[in-house]
Amino acid sequence: MVVIAGCLIVRDNKILMVKEAQKKCYGQWNFPAGHVDEPEFITDAAIREAYEETGCKVKLTGVLPICMVEFKDTEPRLMVRFTAEVVEENITIDTNEILDVQWLDIEKVKKMTKEELRGYDQSIQFIKDYEENKIYPLELFNNTRYIR
């Protein structure tokens, strides 16, 4: 199973979004997110991905409900989205991965089509969870490494 960690970064009713450059999702808007690398903690991966994709340093503030996404031709993905705030904004992008980074109005994102918004169903659900204040404490993640 692949674990994906990312951030829903909201400020002044706008979400910090990235426009994807990958072939499979070229031009679609997404939350900064990516694979959790072994033996990386999920929380560290979310912070790293936000920085790599936007150039912004973030502080995690909570975690949204976790979901599983199943695909026909690849292994399932466990999606973990954190709420976060920008602590240092320096928007820069690697154009091999990201075409653009923008603060987009939440209502505009909610009105995007499936062609415009990557992972449309789960992305809309993450926004709904945020708006319904389904934000849980970061202490859910122990971040203790047990070695056997």
PDB file of C-alpha atoms in Angstrom:
ATOM      1  CA  MET A   1       0.000   0.000   0.000  1.00  0.00           C
ATOM      2  CA  VAL A   2       1.198   3.470  -0.874  1.00  0.00           C
ATOM      3  CA  VAL A   3       0.822   6.228   1.715  1.00  0.00           C
ATOM      4  CA  ILE A   4       0.259   9.779   0.437  1.00  0.00           C
ATOM      5  CA  ALA A   5       0.689  12.736   2.779  1.00  0.00           C
ATOM      6  CA  GLY A   6      -0.274  16.289   1.999  1.00  0.00           C
ATOM      7  CA  CYS A   7      -1.541  19.580   3.303  1.00  0.00           C
ATOM      8  CA  LEU A   8      -4.695  21.611   3.045  1.00  0.00           C
ATOM      9  CA  ILE A   9      -3.293  25.092   3.591  1.00  0.00           C
ATOM     10  CA  VAL A  10      -6.004  27.712   4.038  1.00  0.00           C
ATOM     11  CA  ARG A  11      -5.586  31.443   4.574  1.00  0.00           C
ATOM     12  CA  ASP A  12      -8.210  34.161   4.146  1.00  0.00           C
ATOM     13  CA  ASN A  13     -10.682  31.668   2.617  1.00  0.00           C
ATOM     14  CA  LYS A  14      -8.123  30.615  -0.013  1.00  0.00           C
ATOM     15  CA  ILE A  15      -6.323  27.299  -0.456  1.00  0.00           C
ATOM     16  CA  LEU A  16      -2.696  27.039  -1.535  1.00  0.00           C
ATOM     17  CA  MET A  17      -2.889  24.785  -4.603  1.00  0.00           C
ATOM     18  CA  VAL A  18      -0.383  23.377  -7.084  1.00  0.00           C
ATOM     19  CA  LYS A  19      -0.962  22.769 -10.786  1.00  0.00           C
ATOM     20  CA  GLU A  20       0.468  19.372 -11.724  1.00  0.00           C
ATOM     21  CA  ALA A  21       3.076  18.850 -14.472  1.00  0.00           C
ATOM     22  CA  GLN A  22       3.022  15.025 -14.398  1.00  0.00           C
ATOM     23  CA  LYS A  23       1.749  13.450 -17.600  1.00  0.00           C
ATOM     24  CA  LYS A  24      -1.074  11.460 -15.926  1.00  0.00           C
ATOM     25  CA  CYS A  25      -2.570  14.587 -14.304  1.00  0.00           C
ATOM     26  CA  TYR A  26      -1.075  17.401 -16.383  1.00  0.00           C
ATOM     27  CA  GLY A  27      -2.687  20.773 -15.689  1.00  0.00           C
ATOM     28  CA  GLN A  28      -4.893  19.600 -12.819  1.00  0.00           C
ATOM     29  CA  TRP A  29      -4.966  21.485  -9.525  1.00  0.00           C
ATOM     30  CA  ASN A  30      -4.063  19.583  -6.369  1.00  0.00           C
ATOM     31  CA  PHE A  31      -3.116  20.070  -2.743  1.00  0.00           C
ATOM     32  CA  PRO A  32       0.644  19.836  -2.119  1.00  0.00           C
ATOM     33  CA  ALA A  33       1.144  16.115  -1.479  1.00  0.00           C
ATOM     34  CA  GLY A  34       3.228  13.079  -2.303  1.00  0.00           C
ATOM     35  CA  HIS A  35       4.519   9.669  -1.301  1.00  0.00           C
ATOM     36  CA  VAL A  36       5.783   8.983   2.194  1.00  0.00           C
ATOM     37  CA  ASP A  37       9.347   7.676   1.861  1.00  0.00           C
ATOM     38  CA  GLU A  38      10.620   4.828   4.040  1.00  0.00           C
ATOM     39  CA  PRO A  39      11.345   5.338   6.991  1.00  0.00           C
ATOM     40  CA  GLU A  40       9.878   8.860   6.984  1.00  0.00           C
ATOM     41  CA  PHE A  41       7.125   9.838   9.412  1.00  0.00           C
ATOM     42  CA  ILE A  42       3.849  10.807   7.733  1.00  0.00           C
ATOM     43  CA  THR A  43       3.935  14.239   9.378  1.00  0.00           C
ATOM     44  CA  ASP A  44       7.454  14.894   8.092  1.00  0.00           C
ATOM     45  CA  ALA A  45       6.439  13.807   4.591  1.00  0.00           C
ATOM     46  CA  ALA A  46       3.543  16.293   4.520  1.00  0.00           C
ATOM     47  CA  ILE A  47       5.847  19.161   5.532  1.00  0.00           C
ATOM     48  CA  ARG A  48       8.505  18.077   3.009  1.00  0.00           C
ATOM     49  CA  GLU A  49       6.017  17.762   0.148  1.00  0.00           C
ATOM     50  CA  ALA A  50       4.514  21.188   0.855  1.00  0.00           C
ATOM     51  CA  TYR A  51       7.997  22.696   0.751  1.00  0.00           C
ATOM     52  CA  GLU A  52       9.129  20.792  -2.360  1.00  0.00           C
ATOM     53  CA  GLU A  53       6.001  21.666  -4.321  1.00  0.00           C
ATOM     54  CA  THR A  54       5.433  25.277  -3.206  1.00  0.00           C
ATOM     55  CA  GLY A  55       8.685  26.567  -1.690  1.00  0.00           C
ATOM     56  CA  CYS A  56       6.734  27.420   1.480  1.00  0.00           C
ATOM     57  CA  LYS A  57       7.611  26.241   4.958  1.00  0.00           C
ATOM     58  CA  VAL A  58       4.528  25.083   6.824  1.00  0.00           C
ATOM     59  CA  LYS A  59       3.462  24.118  10.317  1.00  0.00           C
ATOM     60  CA  LEU A  60       0.924  21.319  10.661  1.00  0.00           C
ATOM     61  CA  THR A  61      -2.119  22.292  12.723  1.00  0.00           C
ATOM     62  CA  GLY A  62      -4.356  19.206  12.559  1.00  0.00           C
ATOM     63  CA  VAL A  63      -5.307  16.149  10.549  1.00  0.00           C
ATOM     64  CA  LEU A  64      -8.415  15.576   8.437  1.00  0.00           C
ATOM     65  CA  PRO A  65     -10.207  12.206   8.208  1.00  0.00           C
ATOM     66  CA  ILE A  66      -8.022   9.636   6.470  1.00  0.00           C
ATOM     67  CA  CYS A  67      -9.287   7.821   3.390  1.00  0.00           C
ATOM     68  CA  MET A  68      -8.360   4.912   1.140  1.00  0.00           C
ATOM     69  CA  VAL A  69      -8.357   5.315  -2.635  1.00  0.00           C
ATOM     70  CA  GLU A  70      -8.441   2.202  -4.779  1.00  0.00           C
ATOM     71  CA  PHE A  71      -7.309   2.102  -8.402  1.00  0.00           C
ATOM     72  CA  LYS A  72      -7.979  -0.558 -11.045  1.00  0.00           C
ATOM     73  CA  ASP A  73      -4.373  -0.902 -12.188  1.00  0.00           C
ATOM     74  CA  THR A  74      -2.214   0.111  -9.188  1.00  0.00           C
ATOM     75  CA  GLU A  75      -2.055  -0.622  -5.499  1.00  0.00           C
ATOM     76  CA  PRO A  76      -4.365   1.261  -3.107  1.00  0.00           C
ATOM     77  CA  ARG A  77      -3.354   4.564  -1.572  1.00  0.00           C
ATOM     78  CA  LEU A  78      -3.911   5.663   1.992  1.00  0.00           C
ATOM     79  CA  MET A  79      -4.502   9.431   1.819  1.00  0.00           C
ATOM     80  CA  VAL A  80      -3.570  11.540   4.848  1.00  0.00           C
ATOM     81  CA  ARG A  81      -4.243  15.272   4.621  1.00  0.00           C
ATOM     82  CA  PHE A  82      -3.144  17.663   7.307  1.00  0.00           C
ATOM     83  CA  THR A  83      -4.311  21.189   7.883  1.00  0.00           C
ATOM     84  CA  ALA A  84      -1.367  23.560   7.905  1.00  0.00           C
ATOM     85  CA  GLU A  85      -0.393  27.201   8.006  1.00  0.00           C
ATOM     86  CA  VAL A  86       2.420  28.894   6.144  1.00  0.00           C
ATOM     87  CA  VAL A  87       5.228  30.052   8.426  1.00  0.00           C
ATOM     88  CA  GLU A  88       7.529  31.207   5.626  1.00  0.00           C
ATOM     89  CA  GLU A  89       6.111  32.018   2.191  1.00  0.00           C
ATOM     90  CA  ASN A  90       8.585  31.871  -0.668  1.00  0.00           C
ATOM     91  CA  ILE A  91       6.666  30.441  -3.603  1.00  0.00           C
ATOM     92  CA  THR A  92       9.063  28.695  -5.957  1.00  0.00           C
ATOM     93  CA  ILE A  93       8.467  25.696  -8.193  1.00  0.00           C
ATOM     94  CA  ASP A  94      10.297  22.905  -9.961  1.00  0.00           C
ATOM     95  CA  THR A  95       8.676  23.057 -13.403  1.00  0.00           C
ATOM     96  CA  ASN A  96       9.383  19.358 -13.957  1.00  0.00           C
ATOM     97  CA  GLU A  97       6.795  18.602 -11.250  1.00  0.00           C
ATOM     98  CA  ILE A  98       4.652  21.722 -10.832  1.00  0.00           C
ATOM     99  CA  LEU A  99       3.379  24.192 -13.435  1.00  0.00           C
ATOM    100  CA  ASP A 100       2.024  26.813 -11.038  1.00  0.00           C
ATOM    101  CA  VAL A 101       1.266  27.559  -7.372  1.00  0.00           C
ATOM    102  CA  GLN A 102      -1.606  29.850  -6.423  1.00  0.00           C
ATOM    103  CA  TRP A 103      -3.856  30.811  -3.555  1.00  0.00           C
ATOM    104  CA  LEU A 104      -7.300  29.876  -4.939  1.00  0.00           C
ATOM    105  CA  ASP A 105     -10.629  30.864  -3.442  1.00  0.00           C
ATOM    106  CA  ILE A 106     -12.257  27.863  -1.715  1.00  0.00           C
ATOM    107  CA  GLU A 107     -15.523  28.427  -3.594  1.00  0.00           C
ATOM    108  CA  LYS A 108     -13.651  28.432  -6.922  1.00  0.00           C
ATOM    109  CA  VAL A 109     -11.979  25.115  -6.051  1.00  0.00           C
ATOM    110  CA  LYS A 110     -15.329  23.585  -5.036  1.00  0.00           C
ATOM    111  CA  LYS A 111     -16.744  24.558  -8.462  1.00  0.00           C
ATOM    112  CA  MET A 112     -13.895  22.940 -10.430  1.00  0.00           C
ATOM    113  CA  THR A 113     -14.656  20.017 -12.718  1.00  0.00           C
ATOM    114  CA  LYS A 114     -13.181  16.521 -12.515  1.00  0.00           C
ATOM    115  CA  GLU A 115     -10.855  17.535 -15.344  1.00  0.00           C
ATOM    116  CA  GLU A 116      -9.577  20.555 -13.399  1.00  0.00           C
ATOM    117  CA  LEU A 117      -9.173  19.053  -9.901  1.00  0.00           C
ATOM    118  CA  ARG A 118      -6.976  16.003  -9.321  1.00  0.00           C
ATOM    119  CA  GLY A 119      -8.623  13.249  -7.300  1.00  0.00           C
ATOM    120  CA  TYR A 120     -11.868  15.169  -7.533  1.00  0.00           C
ATOM    121  CA  ASP A 121     -14.026  13.099  -5.132  1.00  0.00           C
ATOM    122  CA  GLN A 122     -11.507  12.888  -2.300  1.00  0.00           C
ATOM    123  CA  SER A 123     -10.347  16.487  -2.806  1.00  0.00           C
ATOM    124  CA  ILE A 124     -13.906  17.797  -2.485  1.00  0.00           C
ATOM    125  CA  GLN A 125     -14.384  15.577   0.577  1.00  0.00           C
ATOM    126  CA  PHE A 126     -11.232  16.970   2.214  1.00  0.00           C
ATOM    127  CA  ILE A 127     -12.598  20.497   1.709  1.00  0.00           C
ATOM    128  CA  LYS A 128     -15.991  19.467   3.155  1.00  0.00           C
ATOM    129  CA  ASP A 129     -14.263  17.888   6.147  1.00  0.00           C
ATOM    130  CA  TYR A 130     -12.303  21.117   6.665  1.00  0.00           C
ATOM    131  CA  GLU A 131     -15.431  23.269   6.424  1.00  0.00           C
ATOM    132  CA  GLU A 132     -17.266  20.966   8.867  1.00  0.00           C
ATOM    133  CA  ASN A 133     -14.309  21.313  11.257  1.00  0.00           C
ATOM    134  CA  LYS A 134     -13.480  17.607  11.130  1.00  0.00           C
ATOM    135  CA  ILE A 135      -9.938  18.426  12.141  1.00  0.00           C
ATOM    136  CA  TYR A 136      -8.271  16.136  14.635  1.00  0.00           C
ATOM    137  CA  PRO A 137      -5.235  16.688  16.885  1.00  0.00           C
ATOM    138  CA  LEU A 138      -1.770  15.945  15.543  1.00  0.00           C
ATOM    139  CA  GLU A 139      -1.229  13.780  18.627  1.00  0.00           C
ATOM    140  CA  LEU A 140      -2.986  11.025  16.668  1.00  0.00           C
ATOM    141  CA  PHE A 141       0.462  10.481  15.163  1.00  0.00           C
ATOM    142  CA  ASN A 142       2.771   9.063  17.811  1.00  0.00           C
ATOM    143  CA  ASN A 143       5.924   9.528  15.692  1.00  0.00           C
ATOM    144  CA  THR A 144       7.822   7.088  17.864  1.00  0.00           C
ATOM    145  CA  ARG A 145      10.008   4.667  15.949  1.00  0.00           C
ATOM    146  CA  TYR A 146       9.873   1.150  17.328  1.00  0.00           C
ATOM    147  CA  ILE A 147      12.726  -1.069  16.207  1.00  0.00           C
ATOM    148  CA  ARG A 148      12.529  -4.808  16.564  1.00  0.00           C
TER     149      ARG A 148
END
